Short mmCIF file of C-alpha atoms and ligand atoms in Angstrom, two decimals:
data_model
loop_
_atom_site.label_atom_id
_atom_site.label_comp_id
_atom_site.label_asym_id
_atom_site.label_seq_id
_atom_site.Cartn_x
_atom_site.Cartn_y
_atom_site.Cartn_z
CA MET A 1 109.73 151.57 138.13
CA ILE A 2 112.04 154.53 137.81
CA SER A 3 113.00 155.11 134.19
CA PRO A 4 116.59 156.16 133.33
CA VAL A 5 115.42 159.63 132.48
CA HIS A 6 114.13 160.10 136.03
CA VAL A 7 117.65 159.66 137.33
CA LEU A 8 118.59 162.95 135.70
CA VAL A 9 115.92 164.85 137.57
CA PRO A 10 117.42 166.77 140.48
CA ALA A 11 116.81 165.09 143.81
CA LEU A 12 114.80 168.10 144.92
CA PHE A 13 112.08 167.34 142.41
CA LEU A 14 112.13 163.61 143.05
CA CYS A 15 111.23 164.32 146.65
CA SER A 16 108.02 166.09 145.77
CA SER A 17 105.12 163.85 144.75
CA VAL A 18 105.19 165.23 141.21
CA SER A 19 108.45 165.72 139.37
CA LEU A 20 108.81 168.16 136.47
CA LEU A 21 108.95 165.26 134.03
CA ASP A 22 105.92 163.53 135.50
CA ALA A 23 103.95 166.71 135.06
CA ALA A 24 103.34 165.84 131.43
CA GLU A 25 102.59 162.15 131.90
CA SER A 26 99.32 160.93 130.41
CA ASP A 27 97.19 158.29 132.09
CA SER A 28 98.23 155.66 129.54
CA GLU A 29 101.93 156.35 130.24
CA ALA A 30 101.20 156.18 133.94
CA LEU A 31 99.50 152.81 133.44
CA VAL A 32 102.58 151.39 131.72
CA ARG A 33 104.86 152.54 134.54
CA ALA A 34 102.48 151.27 137.22
CA THR A 35 101.98 147.89 135.55
CA ALA A 36 105.75 147.34 135.36
CA ALA A 37 106.14 148.28 139.02
CA VAL A 38 103.46 145.82 140.18
CA LYS A 39 104.88 143.09 137.96
CA ALA A 40 108.37 143.55 139.34
CA ALA A 41 107.10 143.33 142.93
CA THR A 42 104.83 140.32 142.35
CA PRO A 43 107.20 137.32 142.85
CA ARG A 44 108.28 138.57 146.27
CA ALA A 45 104.74 139.51 147.36
CA GLN A 46 103.32 136.17 146.25
CA SER A 47 106.01 134.15 147.99
CA ASP A 48 105.46 135.83 151.34
CA PRO A 49 104.03 133.10 153.62
CA ALA A 50 101.60 135.60 155.16
CA HIS A 51 100.11 136.71 151.82
CA PRO A 52 96.35 135.99 152.02
CA ILE A 53 94.98 133.42 149.56
CA PHE A 54 91.21 133.82 149.78
CA HIS A 55 90.94 137.56 150.32
CA ILE A 56 91.28 139.90 147.35
CA THR A 57 94.70 141.54 147.17
CA ALA A 58 96.60 143.18 144.33
CA PRO A 59 99.25 140.90 142.76
CA ALA A 60 101.65 143.08 144.78
CA GLN A 61 101.97 146.47 146.49
CA TRP A 62 99.61 148.60 148.57
CA ILE A 63 95.85 148.52 148.34
CA ASN A 64 93.15 150.24 150.32
CA ASP A 65 89.45 150.84 149.65
CA PRO A 66 87.28 148.59 147.49
CA ASN A 67 86.07 150.79 144.61
CA GLY A 68 83.22 150.59 142.12
CA PRO A 69 81.95 147.05 142.74
CA ILE A 70 79.54 146.23 139.92
CA PHE A 71 77.92 143.19 138.34
CA TYR A 72 78.15 143.69 134.58
CA ARG A 73 77.52 141.29 131.71
CA GLY A 74 77.93 138.14 133.74
CA TRP A 75 80.95 139.20 135.82
CA TYR A 76 81.35 140.56 139.31
CA HIS A 77 83.89 143.36 138.95
CA MET A 78 85.82 144.82 141.82
CA PHE A 79 88.22 147.74 141.61
CA TYR A 80 90.42 148.90 144.46
CA GLN A 81 92.69 151.72 145.49
CA LEU A 82 96.21 150.75 144.50
CA HIS A 83 99.55 152.38 145.10
CA PRO A 84 101.57 150.52 142.47
CA PHE A 85 105.03 151.76 143.43
CA SER A 86 105.42 150.40 146.95
CA ASP A 87 103.77 148.45 149.74
CA GLY A 88 103.14 151.69 151.61
CA SER A 89 100.51 154.29 150.81
CA GLY A 90 101.18 156.77 147.97
CA PRO A 91 99.44 158.24 144.91
CA LYS A 92 96.46 156.08 144.06
CA TYR A 93 95.41 154.19 140.93
CA TRP A 94 92.48 151.78 140.46
CA GLY A 95 93.35 148.06 140.37
CA HIS A 96 90.83 145.59 138.95
CA VAL A 97 89.71 141.99 139.52
CA ARG A 98 86.68 140.05 138.37
CA SER A 99 84.81 136.86 139.16
CA ARG A 100 82.10 134.73 137.60
CA ASP A 101 80.88 133.32 140.88
CA LEU A 102 82.18 135.44 143.80
CA ALA A 103 84.44 132.54 144.76
CA LYS A 104 87.19 132.40 142.12
CA TRP A 105 88.73 135.70 140.94
CA GLU A 106 91.17 136.83 138.31
CA HIS A 107 93.43 139.85 138.12
CA LEU A 108 92.86 142.27 135.27
CA PRO A 109 95.07 145.14 134.11
CA ILE A 110 95.12 148.28 136.24
CA ALA A 111 91.94 150.09 135.21
CA ILE A 112 92.65 153.80 135.57
CA ALA A 113 95.62 155.99 136.40
CA PRO A 114 96.08 159.67 137.20
CA SER A 115 96.27 162.00 134.18
CA LEU A 116 99.07 164.34 135.14
CA ASP A 117 98.77 165.97 131.73
CA LEU A 118 95.21 166.95 132.67
CA GLY A 119 96.21 168.27 136.09
CA GLU A 120 95.49 165.17 138.12
CA SER A 121 97.95 163.48 140.47
CA GLU A 122 95.76 160.97 142.31
CA ILE A 123 92.56 159.13 141.64
CA TRP A 124 90.71 158.28 144.81
CA SER A 125 87.73 156.18 145.72
CA GLY A 126 84.41 156.06 143.93
CA CYS A 127 81.84 153.95 142.18
CA CYS A 128 80.93 152.39 138.87
CA ALA A 129 77.51 152.86 137.27
CA ILE A 130 75.79 152.36 133.94
CA ASN A 131 74.47 155.65 132.57
CA GLY A 132 71.19 156.27 130.77
CA GLN A 133 72.90 155.54 127.44
CA ASP A 134 74.00 152.11 128.66
CA LYS A 135 77.60 153.18 129.02
CA PRO A 136 79.68 152.00 131.99
CA MET A 137 81.12 154.92 133.94
CA ILE A 138 83.55 155.21 136.81
CA PHE A 139 83.11 158.20 139.13
CA TYR A 140 85.96 159.02 141.46
CA THR A 141 87.61 161.80 143.41
CA SER A 142 90.36 163.54 141.48
CA ILE A 143 93.18 165.22 143.38
CA ALA A 144 95.25 167.87 141.65
CA PRO A 145 99.06 168.07 142.00
CA GLY A 146 100.16 170.14 144.95
CA LYS A 147 96.59 170.75 146.20
CA SER A 148 95.44 169.63 149.62
CA ALA A 149 92.64 167.09 149.42
CA GLN A 150 91.23 168.68 152.54
CA THR A 151 90.32 171.89 150.80
CA HIS A 152 90.33 171.07 147.11
CA ALA A 153 88.88 168.12 145.20
CA GLU A 154 86.82 167.41 142.11
CA GLN A 155 84.72 164.43 141.09
CA TRP A 156 85.72 163.03 137.71
CA ALA A 157 84.35 160.34 135.45
CA ALA A 158 85.84 157.81 133.03
CA THR A 159 83.85 155.80 130.50
CA SER A 160 84.31 152.41 128.89
CA ASP A 161 83.12 150.92 125.61
CA ASP A 162 84.51 147.58 126.54
CA ARG A 163 82.25 144.78 127.78
CA ASP A 164 85.05 143.53 130.03
CA LEU A 165 85.57 146.99 131.56
CA ILE A 166 89.30 146.76 130.91
CA THR A 167 89.89 150.01 129.02
CA TRP A 168 88.69 153.39 130.25
CA ARG A 169 88.83 156.94 128.93
CA LYS A 170 88.59 160.05 131.07
CA SER A 171 85.39 161.94 130.27
CA PRO A 172 85.82 165.16 128.28
CA ALA A 173 83.17 166.61 130.62
CA ASN A 174 85.50 166.47 133.65
CA PRO A 175 85.16 167.63 136.29
CA VAL A 176 81.65 166.22 136.26
CA LEU A 177 81.11 167.65 139.72
CA SER A 178 83.05 170.65 140.98
CA GLU A 179 82.86 172.76 144.11
CA ALA A 180 81.02 175.45 142.18
CA LEU A 181 77.90 173.26 142.52
CA HIS A 182 77.70 174.10 146.21
CA ASP A 183 76.81 177.78 145.75
CA GLY A 184 79.58 179.05 147.98
CA LYS A 185 79.16 176.47 150.73
CA LYS A 186 82.57 175.00 151.53
CA ILE A 187 82.74 171.23 151.87
CA TYR A 188 86.06 170.01 153.25
CA GLU A 189 87.46 166.55 152.49
CA TRP A 190 84.92 166.36 149.65
CA ARG A 191 85.14 162.86 148.19
CA ASP A 192 84.11 159.33 147.28
CA PRO A 193 81.09 159.53 144.92
CA PHE A 194 78.53 156.75 145.19
CA ILE A 195 75.59 156.46 142.78
CA PHE A 196 72.14 155.02 143.42
CA HIS A 197 68.99 154.94 141.34
CA HIS A 198 65.48 155.44 142.61
CA ARG A 199 62.37 155.31 140.44
CA LYS A 200 64.13 156.36 137.24
CA ARG A 201 66.06 159.11 139.00
CA THR A 202 69.80 158.93 139.55
CA PHE A 203 71.43 160.30 142.67
CA LEU A 204 75.01 160.54 143.83
CA VAL A 205 76.28 160.96 147.37
CA THR A 206 79.66 162.20 148.54
CA GLY A 207 81.34 162.50 151.92
CA GLY A 208 82.99 165.46 153.61
CA ASN A 209 82.57 167.91 156.44
CA LEU A 210 81.30 171.43 156.78
CA ASN A 211 83.43 172.97 159.42
CA GLU A 212 87.10 172.19 159.58
CA THR A 213 87.85 174.45 162.54
CA LYS A 214 85.30 172.86 164.88
CA GLY A 215 86.68 169.42 164.24
CA GLY A 216 84.25 168.88 161.39
CA GLN A 217 80.52 168.47 160.95
CA ALA A 218 80.54 165.19 159.12
CA VAL A 219 78.01 165.23 156.28
CA VAL A 220 76.78 163.15 153.39
CA ASN A 221 75.97 165.38 150.41
CA ILE A 222 73.46 164.45 147.75
CA TYR A 223 73.25 165.37 144.05
CA GLU A 224 70.79 164.47 141.33
CA ALA A 225 71.70 163.76 137.71
CA ALA A 226 70.58 166.51 135.34
CA LYS A 227 71.37 164.51 132.17
CA PRO A 228 71.03 160.80 131.30
CA ASP A 229 74.73 160.57 130.39
CA LEU A 230 75.51 161.54 134.01
CA THR A 231 77.86 164.36 133.12
CA GLU A 232 75.78 167.09 134.79
CA TRP A 233 74.58 167.15 138.36
CA LYS A 234 72.51 169.36 140.61
CA TYR A 235 73.34 169.76 144.31
CA ARG A 236 70.37 168.70 146.47
CA GLY A 237 71.95 169.56 149.83
CA VAL A 238 72.92 167.53 152.87
CA LEU A 239 71.35 164.08 152.89
CA PHE A 240 72.41 163.50 156.47
CA GLN A 241 74.71 164.92 159.11
CA ILE A 242 76.42 162.48 161.46
CA LEU A 243 75.66 163.65 164.95
CA ASP A 244 78.22 161.45 166.69
CA PRO A 245 80.91 163.98 167.74
CA ARG A 246 83.64 161.38 167.18
CA ALA A 247 82.84 161.40 163.46
CA ARG A 248 85.13 164.11 162.10
CA THR A 249 84.20 163.61 158.47
CA VAL A 250 82.52 161.12 156.17
CA GLU A 251 84.50 158.98 153.76
CA CYS A 252 83.10 156.42 151.34
CA PRO A 253 79.36 156.89 151.92
CA ASN A 254 77.16 154.15 150.49
CA PHE A 255 73.40 154.73 150.38
CA PHE A 256 70.96 152.11 149.13
CA GLN A 257 67.59 150.52 149.61
CA LEU A 258 67.47 147.21 151.47
CA GLY A 259 64.00 145.68 151.64
CA ASP A 260 61.67 148.47 152.72
CA HIS A 261 64.40 150.51 154.35
CA TRP A 262 67.32 152.69 153.35
CA VAL A 263 70.81 152.04 154.61
CA LEU A 264 73.66 154.52 154.90
CA LEU A 265 77.24 153.38 155.52
CA VAL A 266 79.86 155.92 156.52
CA SER A 267 83.57 155.71 157.29
CA PRO A 268 84.21 158.58 159.71
CA TYR A 269 88.00 158.19 160.36
CA GLY A 270 86.92 155.63 162.95
CA LYS A 271 84.83 152.49 163.07
CA VAL A 272 82.45 152.19 160.14
CA GLN A 273 78.90 153.10 161.09
CA TYR A 274 75.61 152.11 159.56
CA TYR A 275 72.26 153.86 159.77
CA VAL A 276 68.92 152.32 158.76
CA GLY A 277 65.92 154.54 158.10
CA ASP A 278 63.77 156.35 155.55
CA PHE A 279 64.66 158.44 152.53
CA ASP A 280 62.44 161.17 151.13
CA PRO A 281 63.38 161.58 147.45
CA GLU A 282 61.54 164.91 147.25
CA THR A 283 63.45 166.67 150.00
CA CYS A 284 66.50 164.40 149.58
CA ARG A 285 66.75 163.92 153.33
CA PHE A 286 67.44 160.72 155.25
CA GLN A 287 65.85 159.99 158.61
CA PRO A 288 67.56 157.12 160.45
CA ARG A 289 65.76 154.88 162.93
CA THR A 290 68.59 152.63 164.07
CA ASN A 291 72.33 152.62 163.81
CA GLY A 292 75.30 150.50 164.74
CA LEU A 293 78.79 149.43 163.79
CA LEU A 294 79.45 147.37 160.70
CA ASP A 295 82.51 145.74 162.19
CA VAL A 296 83.88 146.01 165.71
CA GLY A 297 87.41 144.87 164.86
CA PRO A 298 90.32 147.29 164.57
CA ASN A 299 91.22 146.68 160.92
CA PHE A 300 88.08 147.29 158.85
CA TYR A 301 87.39 150.49 156.90
CA ALA A 302 85.90 152.12 153.79
CA PRO A 303 83.45 149.39 152.74
CA ASN A 304 81.72 149.48 149.39
CA THR A 305 78.66 147.56 148.19
CA MET A 306 77.43 145.81 145.06
CA LEU A 307 73.86 145.18 143.98
CA VAL A 308 73.76 141.63 142.58
CA PRO A 309 71.32 140.23 140.00
CA ASP A 310 68.98 138.62 142.53
CA GLY A 311 68.46 142.05 144.15
CA ARG A 312 70.63 141.34 147.17
CA ARG A 313 73.51 143.53 148.25
CA ILE A 314 77.05 142.51 149.10
CA VAL A 315 79.64 144.48 151.01
CA TRP A 316 83.45 144.31 151.07
CA GLY A 317 85.67 146.32 153.40
CA TRP A 318 89.33 147.21 153.29
CA VAL A 319 91.42 145.18 155.76
CA ASN A 320 94.25 147.42 156.96
CA GLY A 321 96.91 147.24 159.64
CA PHE A 322 99.58 145.10 157.95
CA ARG A 323 103.26 145.82 158.29
CA GLU A 324 105.17 147.28 155.36
CA GLY A 325 108.01 145.33 153.77
CA PRO A 326 106.90 142.08 152.11
CA GLY A 327 105.93 143.68 148.79
CA TRP A 328 102.18 143.66 149.48
CA ASN A 329 99.94 145.45 151.95
CA GLY A 330 96.17 145.36 152.42
CA CYS A 331 93.35 143.14 151.26
CA LEU A 332 89.58 143.20 151.04
CA THR A 333 87.30 141.29 153.39
CA VAL A 334 85.41 138.28 152.13
CA PRO A 335 82.16 139.27 150.40
CA ARG A 336 79.41 139.67 153.00
CA LEU A 337 75.73 139.46 152.24
CA LEU A 338 73.69 142.25 153.82
CA GLY A 339 70.28 141.86 155.41
CA LEU A 340 68.12 143.44 158.09
CA SER A 341 66.88 142.01 161.36
CA ARG A 342 63.26 142.38 162.46
CA HIS A 343 64.33 145.35 164.56
CA GLY A 344 66.05 147.06 161.67
CA GLN A 345 69.62 146.16 162.62
CA LEU A 346 72.00 145.44 159.76
CA ARG A 347 72.98 141.79 159.41
CA GLN A 348 75.99 140.40 157.58
CA SER A 349 76.79 136.84 156.65
CA PRO A 350 79.65 135.45 154.57
CA ALA A 351 78.47 135.18 150.94
CA PRO A 352 77.20 131.60 150.44
CA GLN A 353 79.38 131.29 147.31
CA LEU A 354 82.42 131.07 149.61
CA ALA A 355 81.41 127.47 150.30
CA LYS A 356 82.92 126.64 146.88
CA LEU A 357 86.37 127.16 148.38
CA ARG A 358 85.88 124.47 151.01
CA GLY A 359 87.73 121.18 151.17
CA LYS A 360 86.84 118.18 153.31
CA PRO A 361 85.65 119.25 156.78
CA ALA A 362 86.70 118.07 160.20
CA GLN A 363 83.63 117.79 162.46
CA TRP A 364 82.86 117.55 166.14
CA ARG A 365 79.49 117.17 167.83
CA ASN A 366 78.12 117.77 171.31
CA LEU A 367 81.29 118.88 173.03
CA VAL A 368 80.79 120.03 176.59
CA LEU A 369 83.05 123.06 176.87
CA LYS A 370 85.07 123.21 180.06
CA ALA A 371 88.20 125.09 181.01
CA GLY A 372 91.34 123.10 180.18
CA ALA A 373 89.61 120.62 177.84
CA ASN A 374 91.67 119.25 174.97
CA PRO A 375 92.01 121.62 172.04
CA LEU A 376 90.70 120.60 168.61
CA VAL A 377 93.31 119.75 166.01
CA LEU A 378 92.46 121.75 162.89
CA PRO A 379 93.04 120.64 159.29
CA LYS A 380 96.70 121.06 158.37
CA THR A 381 96.58 124.42 156.62
CA ASN A 382 96.48 128.08 157.62
CA ALA A 383 93.55 128.99 155.36
CA LEU A 384 90.45 127.84 157.22
CA GLU A 385 86.80 128.38 157.85
CA ILE A 386 85.27 127.32 161.16
CA SER A 387 81.58 127.20 161.97
CA ALA A 388 80.50 126.50 165.54
CA ASP A 389 77.00 126.26 167.02
CA ILE A 390 77.31 126.96 170.69
CA ASP A 391 74.73 127.06 173.45
CA LEU A 392 76.15 129.22 176.22
CA GLN A 393 74.08 127.49 178.93
CA SER A 394 75.52 128.71 182.25
CA ALA A 395 78.61 130.41 180.74
CA GLU A 396 78.94 134.18 180.46
CA GLY A 397 80.55 133.83 177.09
CA VAL A 398 83.07 131.75 175.28
CA SER A 399 86.67 132.28 174.20
CA LEU A 400 88.15 130.90 171.01
CA ILE A 401 91.81 130.22 171.63
CA LEU A 402 93.88 129.68 168.53
CA LYS A 403 97.37 128.32 169.06
CA ASN A 404 100.11 127.54 166.58
CA GLY A 405 101.87 124.17 166.56
CA ALA A 406 105.08 125.14 168.41
CA GLU A 407 104.90 124.26 172.08
CA ASN A 408 105.69 127.76 173.31
CA ALA A 409 103.45 129.50 170.74
CA LYS A 410 101.54 132.46 172.13
CA PRO A 411 97.80 131.83 171.79
CA PHE A 412 95.47 134.27 170.10
CA THR A 413 92.18 134.72 171.95
CA VAL A 414 88.84 135.93 170.65
CA ALA A 415 86.42 136.51 173.54
CA LEU A 416 82.70 136.56 172.88
CA ARG A 417 80.96 137.92 175.93
CA ARG A 418 77.56 139.20 176.87
CA SER A 419 77.66 142.96 177.09
CA SER A 420 76.86 143.12 180.79
CA SER A 421 79.62 140.75 181.83
CA LYS A 422 83.12 141.96 182.53
CA THR A 423 85.00 138.71 182.82
CA ALA A 424 88.75 138.66 183.17
CA GLU A 425 88.89 136.54 180.00
CA GLY A 426 87.16 139.31 178.04
CA ASN A 427 89.60 141.93 179.24
CA ARG A 428 92.66 139.85 178.42
CA ALA A 429 91.50 138.84 174.94
CA ASP A 430 93.26 139.86 171.74
CA LEU A 431 89.86 140.55 170.19
CA SER A 432 86.69 141.00 172.15
CA ILE A 433 83.15 140.94 170.78
CA ALA A 434 80.24 142.05 172.97
CA LEU A 435 77.13 139.91 172.55
CA ASP A 436 73.60 141.13 173.12
CA HIS A 437 72.28 140.00 176.48
CA ALA A 438 69.70 137.70 174.89
CA GLU A 439 72.22 135.91 172.70
CA GLN A 440 72.32 132.50 174.35
CA LYS A 441 72.75 130.45 171.19
CA LEU A 442 75.64 131.42 168.99
CA ASN A 443 76.51 130.60 165.44
CA VAL A 444 80.14 131.59 165.12
CA ARG A 445 81.81 131.70 161.71
CA VAL A 446 85.56 132.27 161.67
CA PHE A 447 87.71 132.83 158.59
CA ILE A 448 91.46 132.51 159.01
CA ASP A 449 93.57 133.45 156.03
CA ARG A 450 97.17 133.14 157.23
CA CYS A 451 97.30 136.51 159.02
CA VAL A 452 93.76 137.79 158.44
CA LEU A 453 90.91 136.95 160.80
CA GLU A 454 87.23 137.63 160.21
CA VAL A 455 84.64 136.61 162.78
CA PHE A 456 80.85 136.61 162.35
CA VAL A 457 78.57 135.93 165.33
CA ASN A 458 74.89 135.24 164.64
CA ASP A 459 75.23 137.40 161.49
CA ASN A 460 74.87 140.19 164.01
CA HIS A 461 78.43 141.08 165.01
CA CYS A 462 81.47 141.11 162.77
CA ALA A 463 85.10 141.72 163.59
CA THR A 464 88.13 141.93 161.32
CA LYS A 465 91.69 141.83 162.58
CA VAL A 466 95.17 141.27 161.28
CA ILE A 467 96.74 138.60 163.49
CA PRO A 468 100.17 137.00 163.89
CA LEU A 469 100.77 134.42 161.15
CA VAL A 470 98.85 131.21 161.82
CA ASP A 471 100.73 128.02 160.96
CA ALA A 472 99.49 124.76 159.44
CA ASN A 473 99.50 122.95 162.80
CA ALA A 474 97.16 125.19 164.72
CA THR A 475 94.69 124.05 167.36
CA LEU A 476 91.49 125.63 168.59
CA GLU A 477 90.25 125.56 172.14
CA LEU A 478 86.75 126.71 173.00
CA ARG A 479 86.65 127.77 176.60
CA PRO A 480 83.58 128.94 178.51
CA ASN A 481 83.98 132.26 180.33
CA GLY A 482 82.80 133.28 183.76
CA GLY A 483 82.90 129.86 185.39
CA GLY A 484 79.93 128.04 183.82
CA GLU A 485 79.67 125.38 181.15
CA ALA A 486 78.66 125.67 177.52
CA LEU A 487 77.80 123.15 174.84
CA ALA A 488 79.20 123.14 171.30
CA LYS A 489 76.49 121.26 169.43
CA ARG A 490 78.41 121.12 166.22
CA ILE A 491 81.76 122.41 165.04
CA GLN A 492 82.94 122.15 161.46
CA CYS A 493 86.25 123.24 160.07
CA TRP A 494 87.10 123.35 156.38
CA PRO A 495 90.44 123.95 154.69
CA LEU A 496 89.89 126.72 152.11
CA THR A 497 91.57 126.96 148.73
CA SER A 498 92.84 130.04 146.96
CA ILE A 499 90.41 132.38 145.17
CA TRP A 500 92.86 132.78 142.25
C1 LIG K 601 89.38 156.04 152.66
C2 LIG K 601 90.02 157.10 151.74
C3 LIG K 601 89.00 157.74 150.84
C4 LIG K 601 89.86 158.21 149.71
C5 LIG K 601 90.85 157.09 149.58
C6 LIG K 601 92.22 157.50 149.12
O1 LIG K 601 90.28 155.08 153.08
O2 LIG K 601 90.71 158.06 152.52
O3 LIG K 601 88.25 158.75 151.46
O4 LIG K 601 89.11 158.40 148.54
O5 LIG K 601 90.94 156.50 150.85
O6 LIG K 601 93.00 156.37 148.89
#
């Protein structure tokens, strides 16, 4: 919140992102101010009827990317980009939550703040890793006051001696990576460090682009640790250049091994892409074999992944696209378990631990789906999970039509359609998901969290969208598309409880 002393600062300085007084603020002072601001906004944010209950949010205010997910000493930790002073975007801090079981979460104090006294005005996305001396470290992009992030950034680290990862100290070795590493090569929008280990070696990737004037050559850069404490790095070049001309830059790269393959995730100012292929640790180059979109919905960006104790990997994305005003803005997707198909396509399924949030299900079996059939009455809540096993039979696809209780409520339609078909239903839908031609049998999982919708089809297609507020008297109609009939072998719908 604004302290009385700020009021004396001429308006001119208040307008700029850094006032004269702020210029000396340490990160611990910034944490105090930020904590008070989030606390003050919390009652209003929490009482907003649209505030999600089973997606990670901050107690209040703006959040964007998931940062530094890590399993450490029995807890799943998640950090996130937080703007503590409003429910719109602004200078970023790192918020923090943790969970024992990936189902129930608790809020922890804001983890790190900008150190204006050290010449830092924003702390952007990054990762968390344990260094060779067993010390937890956060790596993130540090933005200096008055500098454009497009042309000037550094990668900084903070360390913790605390088994709960609550308190952090900026590393005296900062910047741990600076532009000088690149031997004169200019990397624009240089950001978002992500660390991975391979056969006792530690690597770090960052995003950026090489050519701002030509609309960007989006690249993932790779570095190798030169010291076990991870304070010195060597530039190993460009791991991979995104050839898709629509990708103007790379944000939030994640690079990791999954089974026998390597997976690269990139957020290119557009839909998040994945690439699956091979990594040569000697040349530090990545050769993709397949690629695709992580999520085809309009409100998914900047995912980040966590390696969990059983060796599996979980991804969370940032759900964006909310309106400003209610004292909160943004949430993370549900945790999604990653896998690979036989053909090397990335698969995602809701983490099985989410089943802990379920209440008593409503169930239906062997429903022949026809246009105009009676809609299903859902459990009386607006936090729901639906699972439907559908055989498309002679239908081109199927539409899920969600309608609130009021008689004149405008329905919300999700159309699932085979890619070759161009049915009128598909074109009119609020959200449309193209199926592969061979997908005749569908397992559809739908998560509705008041105004957040996540859809998974056959663990093969995902879509995230912010939707008009669902009420506690909603119905669901499953309607076949393209004239034919389909069969819903089994539909289950569970009320879900809060993750907090
Ligand atoms: C992605 C991003 C990152 C950056 C962060 C700033 O949404 O732009 O590249 O580090 O958000 O909040």
